[in-house]
GROMACS .gro file of C-alpha atoms in nm:
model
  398
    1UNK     CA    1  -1.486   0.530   0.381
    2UNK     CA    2  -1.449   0.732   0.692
    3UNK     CA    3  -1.129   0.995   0.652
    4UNK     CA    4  -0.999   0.839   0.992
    5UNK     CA    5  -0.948   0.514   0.813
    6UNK     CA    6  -0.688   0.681   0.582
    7UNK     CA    7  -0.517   0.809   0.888
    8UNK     CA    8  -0.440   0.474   0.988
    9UNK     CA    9  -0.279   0.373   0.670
   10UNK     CA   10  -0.038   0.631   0.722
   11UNK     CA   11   0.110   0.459   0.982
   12UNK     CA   12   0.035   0.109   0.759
   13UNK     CA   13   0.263   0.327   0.501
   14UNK     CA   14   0.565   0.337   0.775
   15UNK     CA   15   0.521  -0.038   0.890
   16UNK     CA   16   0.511  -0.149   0.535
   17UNK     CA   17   0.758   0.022   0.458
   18UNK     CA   18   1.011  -0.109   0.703
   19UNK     CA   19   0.891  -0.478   0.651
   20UNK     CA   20   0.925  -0.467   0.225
   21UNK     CA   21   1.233  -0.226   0.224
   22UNK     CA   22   1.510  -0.481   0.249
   23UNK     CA   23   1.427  -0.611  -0.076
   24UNK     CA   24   1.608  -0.389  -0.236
   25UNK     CA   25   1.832  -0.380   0.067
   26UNK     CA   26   2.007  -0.704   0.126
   27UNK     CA   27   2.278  -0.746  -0.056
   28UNK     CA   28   2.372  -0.362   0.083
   29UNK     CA   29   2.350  -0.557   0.447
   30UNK     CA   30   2.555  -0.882   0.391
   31UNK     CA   31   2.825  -0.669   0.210
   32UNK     CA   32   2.864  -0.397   0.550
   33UNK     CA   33   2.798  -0.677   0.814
   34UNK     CA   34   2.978  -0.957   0.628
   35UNK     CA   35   2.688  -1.207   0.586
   36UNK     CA   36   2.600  -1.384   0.302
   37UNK     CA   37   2.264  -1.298   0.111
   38UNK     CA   38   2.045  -1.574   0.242
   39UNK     CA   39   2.169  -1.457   0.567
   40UNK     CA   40   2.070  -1.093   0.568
   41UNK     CA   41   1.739  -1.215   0.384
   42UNK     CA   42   1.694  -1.405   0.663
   43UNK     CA   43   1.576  -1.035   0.857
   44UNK     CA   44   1.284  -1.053   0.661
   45UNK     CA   45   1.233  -1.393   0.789
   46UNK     CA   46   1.322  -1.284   1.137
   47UNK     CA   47   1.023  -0.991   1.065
   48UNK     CA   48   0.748  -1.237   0.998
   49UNK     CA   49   0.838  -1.414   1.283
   50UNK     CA   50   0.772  -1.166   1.558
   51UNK     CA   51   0.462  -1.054   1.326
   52UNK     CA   52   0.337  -1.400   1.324
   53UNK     CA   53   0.429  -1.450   1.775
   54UNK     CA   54   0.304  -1.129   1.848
   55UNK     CA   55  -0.027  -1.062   1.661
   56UNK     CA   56  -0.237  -1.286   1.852
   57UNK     CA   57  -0.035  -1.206   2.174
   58UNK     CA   58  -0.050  -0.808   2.096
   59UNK     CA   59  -0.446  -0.850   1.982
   60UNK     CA   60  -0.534  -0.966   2.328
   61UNK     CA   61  -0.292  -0.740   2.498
   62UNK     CA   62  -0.419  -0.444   2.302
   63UNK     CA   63  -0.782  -0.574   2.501
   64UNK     CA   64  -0.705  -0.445   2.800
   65UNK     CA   65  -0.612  -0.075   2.656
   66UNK     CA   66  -0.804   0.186   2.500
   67UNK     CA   67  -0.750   0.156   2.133
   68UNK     CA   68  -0.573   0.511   2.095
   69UNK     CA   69  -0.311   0.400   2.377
   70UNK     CA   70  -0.225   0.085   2.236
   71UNK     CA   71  -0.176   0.206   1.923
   72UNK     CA   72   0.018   0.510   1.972
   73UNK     CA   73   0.209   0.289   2.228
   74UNK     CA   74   0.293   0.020   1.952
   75UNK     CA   75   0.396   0.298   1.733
   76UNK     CA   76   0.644   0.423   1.977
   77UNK     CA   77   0.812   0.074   2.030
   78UNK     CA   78   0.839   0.110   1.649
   79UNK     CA   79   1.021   0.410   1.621
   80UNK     CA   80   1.235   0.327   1.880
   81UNK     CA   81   1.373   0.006   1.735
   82UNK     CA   82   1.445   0.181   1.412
   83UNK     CA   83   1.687   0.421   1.599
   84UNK     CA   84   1.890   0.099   1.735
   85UNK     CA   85   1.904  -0.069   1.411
   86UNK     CA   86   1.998   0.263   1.222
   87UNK     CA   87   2.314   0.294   1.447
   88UNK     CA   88   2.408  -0.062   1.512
   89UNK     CA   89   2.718  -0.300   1.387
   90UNK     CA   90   2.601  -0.615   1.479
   91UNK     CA   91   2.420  -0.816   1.274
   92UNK     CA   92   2.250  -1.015   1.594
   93UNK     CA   93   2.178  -0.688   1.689
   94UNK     CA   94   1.976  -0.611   1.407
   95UNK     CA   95   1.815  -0.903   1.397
   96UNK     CA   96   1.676  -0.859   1.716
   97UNK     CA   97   1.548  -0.492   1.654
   98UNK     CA   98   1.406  -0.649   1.344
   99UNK     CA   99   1.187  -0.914   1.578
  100UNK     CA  100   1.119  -0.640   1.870
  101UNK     CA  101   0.992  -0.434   1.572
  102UNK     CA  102   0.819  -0.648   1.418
  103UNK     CA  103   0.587  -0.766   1.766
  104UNK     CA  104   0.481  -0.377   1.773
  105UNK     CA  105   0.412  -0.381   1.432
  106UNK     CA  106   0.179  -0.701   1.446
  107UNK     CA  107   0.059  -0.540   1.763
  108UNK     CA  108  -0.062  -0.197   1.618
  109UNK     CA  109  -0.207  -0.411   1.279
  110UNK     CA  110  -0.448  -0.589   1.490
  111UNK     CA  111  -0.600  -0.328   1.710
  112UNK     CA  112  -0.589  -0.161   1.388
  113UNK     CA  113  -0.794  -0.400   1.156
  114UNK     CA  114  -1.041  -0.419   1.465
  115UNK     CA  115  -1.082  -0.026   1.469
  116UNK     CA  116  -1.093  -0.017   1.075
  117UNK     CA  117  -1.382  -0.284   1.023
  118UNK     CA  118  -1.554  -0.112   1.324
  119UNK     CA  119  -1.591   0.212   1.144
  120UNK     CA  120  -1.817   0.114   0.882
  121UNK     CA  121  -2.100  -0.082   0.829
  122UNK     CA  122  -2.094  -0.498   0.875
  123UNK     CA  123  -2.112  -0.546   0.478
  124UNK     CA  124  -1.831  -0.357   0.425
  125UNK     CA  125  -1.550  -0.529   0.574
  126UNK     CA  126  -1.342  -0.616   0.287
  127UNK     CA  127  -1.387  -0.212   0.153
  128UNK     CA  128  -1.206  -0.152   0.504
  129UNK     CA  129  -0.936  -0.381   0.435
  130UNK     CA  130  -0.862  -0.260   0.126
  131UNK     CA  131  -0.840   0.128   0.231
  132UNK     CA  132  -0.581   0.005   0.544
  133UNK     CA  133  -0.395  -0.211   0.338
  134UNK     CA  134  -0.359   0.057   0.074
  135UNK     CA  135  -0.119   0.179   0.332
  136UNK     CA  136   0.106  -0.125   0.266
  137UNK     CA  137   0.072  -0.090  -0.104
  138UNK     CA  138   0.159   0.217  -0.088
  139UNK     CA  139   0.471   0.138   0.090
  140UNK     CA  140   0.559  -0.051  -0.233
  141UNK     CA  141   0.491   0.224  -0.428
  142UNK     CA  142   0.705   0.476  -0.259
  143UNK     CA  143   0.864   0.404   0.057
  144UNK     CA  144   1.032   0.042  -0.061
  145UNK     CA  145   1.167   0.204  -0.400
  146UNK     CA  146   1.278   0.549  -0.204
  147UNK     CA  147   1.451   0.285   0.057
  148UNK     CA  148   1.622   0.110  -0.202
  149UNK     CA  149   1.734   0.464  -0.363
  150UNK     CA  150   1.843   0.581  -0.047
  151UNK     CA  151   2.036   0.311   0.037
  152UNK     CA  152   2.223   0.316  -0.285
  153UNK     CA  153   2.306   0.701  -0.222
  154UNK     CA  154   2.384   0.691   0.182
  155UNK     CA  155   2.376   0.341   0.276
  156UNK     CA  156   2.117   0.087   0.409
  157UNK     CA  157   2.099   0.315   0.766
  158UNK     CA  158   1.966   0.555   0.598
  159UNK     CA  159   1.637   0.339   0.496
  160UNK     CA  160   1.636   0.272   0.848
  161UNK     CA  161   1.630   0.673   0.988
  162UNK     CA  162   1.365   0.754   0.715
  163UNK     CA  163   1.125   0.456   0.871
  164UNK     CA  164   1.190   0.656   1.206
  165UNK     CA  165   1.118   0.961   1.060
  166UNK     CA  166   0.830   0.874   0.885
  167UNK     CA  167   0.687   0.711   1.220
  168UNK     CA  168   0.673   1.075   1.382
  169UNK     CA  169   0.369   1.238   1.149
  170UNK     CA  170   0.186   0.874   1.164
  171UNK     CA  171   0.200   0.925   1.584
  172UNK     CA  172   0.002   1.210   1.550
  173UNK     CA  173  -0.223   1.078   1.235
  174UNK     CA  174  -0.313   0.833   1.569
  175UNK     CA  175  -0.369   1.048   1.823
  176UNK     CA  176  -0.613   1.295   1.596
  177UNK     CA  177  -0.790   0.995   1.405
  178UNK     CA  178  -0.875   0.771   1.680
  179UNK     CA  179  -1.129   0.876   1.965
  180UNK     CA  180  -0.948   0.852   2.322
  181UNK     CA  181  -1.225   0.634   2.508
  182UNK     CA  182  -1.254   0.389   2.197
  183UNK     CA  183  -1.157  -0.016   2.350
  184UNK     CA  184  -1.307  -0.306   2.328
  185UNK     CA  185  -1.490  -0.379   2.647
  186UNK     CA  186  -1.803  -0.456   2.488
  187UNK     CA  187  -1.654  -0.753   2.239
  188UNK     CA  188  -1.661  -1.111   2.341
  189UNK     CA  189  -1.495  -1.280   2.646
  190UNK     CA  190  -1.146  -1.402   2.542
  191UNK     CA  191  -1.272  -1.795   2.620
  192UNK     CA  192  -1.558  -1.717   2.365
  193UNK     CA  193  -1.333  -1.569   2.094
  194UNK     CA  194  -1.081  -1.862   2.105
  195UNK     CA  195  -1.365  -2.130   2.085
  196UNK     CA  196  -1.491  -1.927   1.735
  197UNK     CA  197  -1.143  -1.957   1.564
  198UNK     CA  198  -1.216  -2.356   1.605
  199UNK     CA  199  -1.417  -2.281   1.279
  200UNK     CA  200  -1.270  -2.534   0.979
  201UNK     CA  201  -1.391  -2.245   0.722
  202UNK     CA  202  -1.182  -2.028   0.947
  203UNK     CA  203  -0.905  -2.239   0.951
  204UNK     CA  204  -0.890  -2.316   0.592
  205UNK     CA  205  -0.898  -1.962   0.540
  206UNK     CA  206  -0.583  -1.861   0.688
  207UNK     CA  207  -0.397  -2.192   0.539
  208UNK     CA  208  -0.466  -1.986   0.201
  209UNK     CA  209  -0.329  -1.693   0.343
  210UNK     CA  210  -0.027  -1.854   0.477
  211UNK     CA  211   0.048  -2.026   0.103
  212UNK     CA  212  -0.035  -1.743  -0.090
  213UNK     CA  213   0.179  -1.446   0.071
  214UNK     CA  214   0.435  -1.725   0.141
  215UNK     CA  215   0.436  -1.706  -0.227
  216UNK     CA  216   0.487  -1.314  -0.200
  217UNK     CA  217   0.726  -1.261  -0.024
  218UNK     CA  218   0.941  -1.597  -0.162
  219UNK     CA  219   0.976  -1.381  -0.481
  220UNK     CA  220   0.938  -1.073  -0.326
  221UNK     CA  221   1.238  -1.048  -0.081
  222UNK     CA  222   1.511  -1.172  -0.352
  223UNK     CA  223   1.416  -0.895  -0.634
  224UNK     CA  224   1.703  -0.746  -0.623
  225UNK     CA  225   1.979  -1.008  -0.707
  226UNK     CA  226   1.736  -1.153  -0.932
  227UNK     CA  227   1.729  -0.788  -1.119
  228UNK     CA  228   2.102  -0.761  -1.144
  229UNK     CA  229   2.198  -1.124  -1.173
  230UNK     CA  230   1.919  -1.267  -1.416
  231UNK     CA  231   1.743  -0.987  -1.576
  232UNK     CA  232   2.164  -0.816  -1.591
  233UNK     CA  233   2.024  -0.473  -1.542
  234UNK     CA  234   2.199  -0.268  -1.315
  235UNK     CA  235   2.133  -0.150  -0.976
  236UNK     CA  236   1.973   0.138  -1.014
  237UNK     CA  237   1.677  -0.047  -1.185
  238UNK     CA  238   1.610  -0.225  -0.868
  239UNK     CA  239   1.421   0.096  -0.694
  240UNK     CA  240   1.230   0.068  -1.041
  241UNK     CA  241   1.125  -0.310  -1.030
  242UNK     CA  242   1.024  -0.237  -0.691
  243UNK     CA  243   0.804   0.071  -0.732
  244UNK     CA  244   0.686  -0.180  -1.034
  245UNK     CA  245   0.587  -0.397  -0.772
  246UNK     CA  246   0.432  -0.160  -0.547
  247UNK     CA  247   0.237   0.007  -0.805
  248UNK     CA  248   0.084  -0.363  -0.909
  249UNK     CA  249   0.019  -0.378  -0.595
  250UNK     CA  250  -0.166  -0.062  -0.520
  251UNK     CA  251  -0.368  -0.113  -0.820
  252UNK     CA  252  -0.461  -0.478  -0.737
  253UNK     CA  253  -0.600  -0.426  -0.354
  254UNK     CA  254  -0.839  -0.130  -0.490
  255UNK     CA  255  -0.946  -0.353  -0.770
  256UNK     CA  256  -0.989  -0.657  -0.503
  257UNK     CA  257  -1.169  -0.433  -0.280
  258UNK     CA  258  -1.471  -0.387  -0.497
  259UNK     CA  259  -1.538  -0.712  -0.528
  260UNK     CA  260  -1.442  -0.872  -0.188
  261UNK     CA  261  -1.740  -0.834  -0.033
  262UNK     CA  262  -1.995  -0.917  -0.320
  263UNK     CA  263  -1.763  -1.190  -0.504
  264UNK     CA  264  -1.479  -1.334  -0.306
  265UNK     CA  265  -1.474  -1.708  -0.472
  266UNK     CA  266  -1.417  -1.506  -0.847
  267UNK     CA  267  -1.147  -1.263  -0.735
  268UNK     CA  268  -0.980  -1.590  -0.564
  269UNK     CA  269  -1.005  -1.870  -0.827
  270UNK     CA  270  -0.946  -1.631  -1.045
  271UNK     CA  271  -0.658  -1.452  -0.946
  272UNK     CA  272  -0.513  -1.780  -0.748
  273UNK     CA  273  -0.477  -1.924  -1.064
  274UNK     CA  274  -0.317  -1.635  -1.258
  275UNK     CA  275  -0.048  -1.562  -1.000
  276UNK     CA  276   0.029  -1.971  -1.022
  277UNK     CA  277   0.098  -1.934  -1.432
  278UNK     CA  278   0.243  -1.575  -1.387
  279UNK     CA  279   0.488  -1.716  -1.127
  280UNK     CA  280   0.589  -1.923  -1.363
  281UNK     CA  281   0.598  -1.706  -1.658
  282UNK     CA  282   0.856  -1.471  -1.445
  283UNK     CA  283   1.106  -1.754  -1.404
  284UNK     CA  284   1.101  -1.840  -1.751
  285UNK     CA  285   1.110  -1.479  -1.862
  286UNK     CA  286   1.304  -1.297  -1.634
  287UNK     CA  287   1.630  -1.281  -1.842
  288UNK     CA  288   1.411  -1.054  -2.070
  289UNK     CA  289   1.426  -0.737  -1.952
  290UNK     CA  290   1.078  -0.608  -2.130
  291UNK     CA  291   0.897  -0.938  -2.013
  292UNK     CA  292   1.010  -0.928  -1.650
  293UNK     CA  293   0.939  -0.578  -1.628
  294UNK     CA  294   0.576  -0.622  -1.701
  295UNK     CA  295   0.518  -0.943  -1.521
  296UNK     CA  296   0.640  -0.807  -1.220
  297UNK     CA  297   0.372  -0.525  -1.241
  298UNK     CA  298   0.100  -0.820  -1.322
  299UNK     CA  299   0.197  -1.023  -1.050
  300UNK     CA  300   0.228  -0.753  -0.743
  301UNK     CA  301  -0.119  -0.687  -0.873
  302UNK     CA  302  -0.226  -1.083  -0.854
  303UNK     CA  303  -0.066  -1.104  -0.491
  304UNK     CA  304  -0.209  -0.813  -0.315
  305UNK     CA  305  -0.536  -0.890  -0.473
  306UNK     CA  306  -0.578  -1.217  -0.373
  307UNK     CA  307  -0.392  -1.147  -0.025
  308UNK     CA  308  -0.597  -0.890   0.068
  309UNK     CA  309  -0.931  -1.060  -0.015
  310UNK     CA  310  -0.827  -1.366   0.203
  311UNK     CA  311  -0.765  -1.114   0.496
  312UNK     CA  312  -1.100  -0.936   0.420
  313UNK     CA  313  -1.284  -1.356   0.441
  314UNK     CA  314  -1.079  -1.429   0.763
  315UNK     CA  315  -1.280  -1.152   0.944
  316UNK     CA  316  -1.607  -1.289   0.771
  317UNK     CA  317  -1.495  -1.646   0.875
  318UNK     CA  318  -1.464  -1.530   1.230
  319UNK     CA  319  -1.753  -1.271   1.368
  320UNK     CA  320  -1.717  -1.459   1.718
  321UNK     CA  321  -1.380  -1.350   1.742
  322UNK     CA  322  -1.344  -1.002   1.638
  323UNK     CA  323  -1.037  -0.946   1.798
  324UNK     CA  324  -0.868  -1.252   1.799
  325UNK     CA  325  -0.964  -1.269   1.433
  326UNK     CA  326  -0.759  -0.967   1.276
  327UNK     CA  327  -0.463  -1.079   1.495
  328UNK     CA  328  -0.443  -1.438   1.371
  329UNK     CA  329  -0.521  -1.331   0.990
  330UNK     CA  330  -0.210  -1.096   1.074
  331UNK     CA  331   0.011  -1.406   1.235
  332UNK     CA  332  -0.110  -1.622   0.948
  333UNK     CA  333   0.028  -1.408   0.668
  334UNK     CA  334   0.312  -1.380   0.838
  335UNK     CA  335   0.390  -1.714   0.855
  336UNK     CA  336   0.372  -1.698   0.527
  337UNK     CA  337   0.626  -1.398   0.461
  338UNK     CA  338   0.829  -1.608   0.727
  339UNK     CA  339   0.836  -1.932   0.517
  340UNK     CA  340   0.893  -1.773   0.186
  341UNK     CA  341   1.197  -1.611   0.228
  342UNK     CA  342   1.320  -1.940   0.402
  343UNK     CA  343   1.236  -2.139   0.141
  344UNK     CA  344   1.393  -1.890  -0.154
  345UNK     CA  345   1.723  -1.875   0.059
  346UNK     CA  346   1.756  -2.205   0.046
  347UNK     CA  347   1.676  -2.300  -0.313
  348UNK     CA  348   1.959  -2.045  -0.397
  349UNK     CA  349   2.185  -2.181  -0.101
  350UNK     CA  350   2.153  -2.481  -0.279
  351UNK     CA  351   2.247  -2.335  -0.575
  352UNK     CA  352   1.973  -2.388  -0.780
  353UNK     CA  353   2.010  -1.991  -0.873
  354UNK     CA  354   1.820  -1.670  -0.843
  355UNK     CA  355   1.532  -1.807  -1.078
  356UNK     CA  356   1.447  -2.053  -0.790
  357UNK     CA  357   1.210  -1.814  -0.566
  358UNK     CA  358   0.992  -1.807  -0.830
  359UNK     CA  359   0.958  -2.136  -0.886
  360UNK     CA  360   0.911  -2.181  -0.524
  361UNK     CA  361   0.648  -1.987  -0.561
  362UNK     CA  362   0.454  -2.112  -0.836
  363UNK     CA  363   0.475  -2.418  -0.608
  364UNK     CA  364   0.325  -2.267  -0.306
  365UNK     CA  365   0.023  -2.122  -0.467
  366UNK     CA  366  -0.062  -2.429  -0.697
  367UNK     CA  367  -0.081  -2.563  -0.377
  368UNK     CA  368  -0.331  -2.300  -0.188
  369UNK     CA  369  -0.523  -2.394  -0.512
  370UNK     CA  370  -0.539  -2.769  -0.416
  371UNK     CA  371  -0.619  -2.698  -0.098
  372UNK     CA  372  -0.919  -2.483  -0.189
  373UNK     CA  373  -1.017  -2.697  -0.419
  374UNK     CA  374  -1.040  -3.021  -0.144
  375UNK     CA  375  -1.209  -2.797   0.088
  376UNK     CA  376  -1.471  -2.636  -0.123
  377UNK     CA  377  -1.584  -3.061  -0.248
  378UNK     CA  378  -1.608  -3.102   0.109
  379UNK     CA  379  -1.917  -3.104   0.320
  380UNK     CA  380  -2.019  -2.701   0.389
  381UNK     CA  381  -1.749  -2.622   0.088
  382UNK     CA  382  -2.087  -2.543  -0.194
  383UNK     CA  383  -2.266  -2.361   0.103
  384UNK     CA  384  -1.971  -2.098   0.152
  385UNK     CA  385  -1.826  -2.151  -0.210
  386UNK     CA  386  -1.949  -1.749  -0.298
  387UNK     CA  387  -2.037  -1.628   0.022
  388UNK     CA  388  -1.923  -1.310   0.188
  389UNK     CA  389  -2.118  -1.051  -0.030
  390UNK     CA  390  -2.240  -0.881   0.339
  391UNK     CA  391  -2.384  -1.127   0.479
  392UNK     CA  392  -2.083  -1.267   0.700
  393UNK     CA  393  -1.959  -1.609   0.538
  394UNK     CA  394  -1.634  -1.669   0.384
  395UNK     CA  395  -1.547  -1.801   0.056
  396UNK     CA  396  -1.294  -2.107   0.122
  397UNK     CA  397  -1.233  -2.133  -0.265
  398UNK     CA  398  -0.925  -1.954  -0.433
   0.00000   0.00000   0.00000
């Protein structure tokens, strides 16, 4: 993989970061702003909703600029937000820095996952993927954990200055990785582009991706009260479930990324119908500290695998719409992470307890299995059941 394809995932590290830190962050936020939990989980919410508006509205925006300008100007907006939500007292305030935010953030991931599959060869698009996403991963790993740890030693503003801070050295990973005159004049009209996401295999596609990290981030985002309030450990094991997470996570997008563009329909069926029983197994385990421990390892592993192999067959599914394509595989997920923390709010809002998410999420991703399923006895679903191995189909099976 070309070394300017890890640059970018240092500023994936920073994004990911901020969009996966208030896991470990939200009950911090409704306690200082006087909201209740499902409230303040509702910023992650508010995240995926400006990811999910402004990727396709960023990815043809980002058209009309050279690829280094648009992504160093994305990055800016960023850091800027971060400042304002660092300093701020107002809830609505934050909420709105958490949108604004999140629009350069889906902005800068599509030009992004353009330049990234650009830089290597056509059979190696889910390799690509992998190596930007690793970025996000990585963000579990280290910058979600050291947010939640901050936060517990200076408060949840402090998360929010280190995001800023962090945003400075991925500017200038930018502005030495990507070439100045790099744009994408020489990609399909717009009009052409929007008629190839009419694809059903396309479309089918990003339904998976909207179940599956739906599923994610259902669980995901409500970690920490489930930690302290189910598994009773006490707060300072949340940075640890969440680097737990995160280092699942890391290890199951480079495992995914071997086989994503030779074997997409195993590492999907597969893996789809793991994370189903090990959703499951969580909610039935999770007072046991040992067993919850481990399956949350297992199943960041299961979800980043199987996310990032769906995001990999979106930009198989769509080679009309190269642009377009990254930026609604980045809106789809994102309805996703939008949904599932709606949905986990209000299974505990209805006070069905802190066990609930996960049981939402078994839910979800038994049901990106049925889908696949349906769509793969379809007519066209045995022609594309296994494809993607380089040769530009998608698998529609998970």
């Amino acid at each position: 993989m070309p070394f300017a394809l890890f640059l970018l995932g240092v500023a994936v590290f920073a994004q990911g970061t901020s969009e996966f830190m208030l896991a470990g962050l939200v009950p911090d936020i409704a306690g200082d702003l006087g909201v209740s939990v499902p409230m303040a989980g509702a910023l992650t919410s508010a995240f995926a909703v400006g990811m999910v508006v402004g990727a396709p509205l960023m990815a043809v925006l980002g058209r009309r600029w050279s690829r280094r300008g648009a992504l160093l100007g994305f990055l800016v907006a960023f850091l800027g937000v971060h400042v304002v939500g660092a300093v701020t007292d107002s809830f609505g305030v934050l909420l709105a820095t958490r949108v604004v935010g999140a629009l350069a953030n889906a902005g800068f991931l599509a030009v992004a996952l353009v330049t990234a599959v650009d830089m290597v060869e056509p059979r190696a698009k889910g390799r690509a993927t992998s190596t930007l996403l690793g970025g996000v991963t990585l963000a579990c790993v280290v910058g979600v954990p050291a947010g939640a740890l901050l936060g517990q030693l200076w408060g949840w503003r402090s998360a929010f200055w280190a995001v800023a801070l962090v945003s400075v050295p991925a500017m200038v990973a930018v502005a030495r990785s990507v070439p100045r005159g790099a744009t994408d004049s020489g990609r399909p009209a717009l009009r052409s582009e929007l008629r190839a996401l009419h694809s059903p295999r396309l479309q089918v596609t990003l339904l998976l991706g909207i179940l599956v990290n739906g599923a994610t981030f259902c669980t995901f985002t409500y970690l920490a009260p489930l930690v302290t309030e189910v598994t009773e450990l006490d707060g300072g094991w949340v940075p640890v479930v969440l680097a737990l997470f995160g280092a699942g996570s890391f290890v199951g997008v480079g495992a995914a990324g071997r086989f994503a563009d030779r074997r997409p329909g195993v590492v999907l069926a597969g893996g789809g119908g793991a994370l189903c029983l090990g959703w499951g197994a969580l909610a039935l385990g999770a007072g046991t500290p040992a067993v919850a421990l481990g399956l949350v390892f297992v199943q960041g592993a299961l979800s980043f695998g199987v996310g990032s192999t769906l995001i990999s067959q979106v930009l198989y599914a769509a080679p009309g719409a190269p642009t377009l394509g990254g930026g609604f595989a980045t809106a789809a997920f994102n309805v996703g992470a939008a949904l599932g923390p709606w949905l986990g709010g209000t299974a505990i809002g209805a006070g069905l307890g802190y066990r609930s998410p996960l049981w939402v999420s078994a839910v979800l991703v038994a049901l990106s299995l049925g889908v696949a399923g349906l769509a793969a006895a379809g007519p066209g679903g045995r022609r594309h059941r296994d494809a993607g191995s380089g040769r530009g189909r998608a698998s529609s099976s998970a």
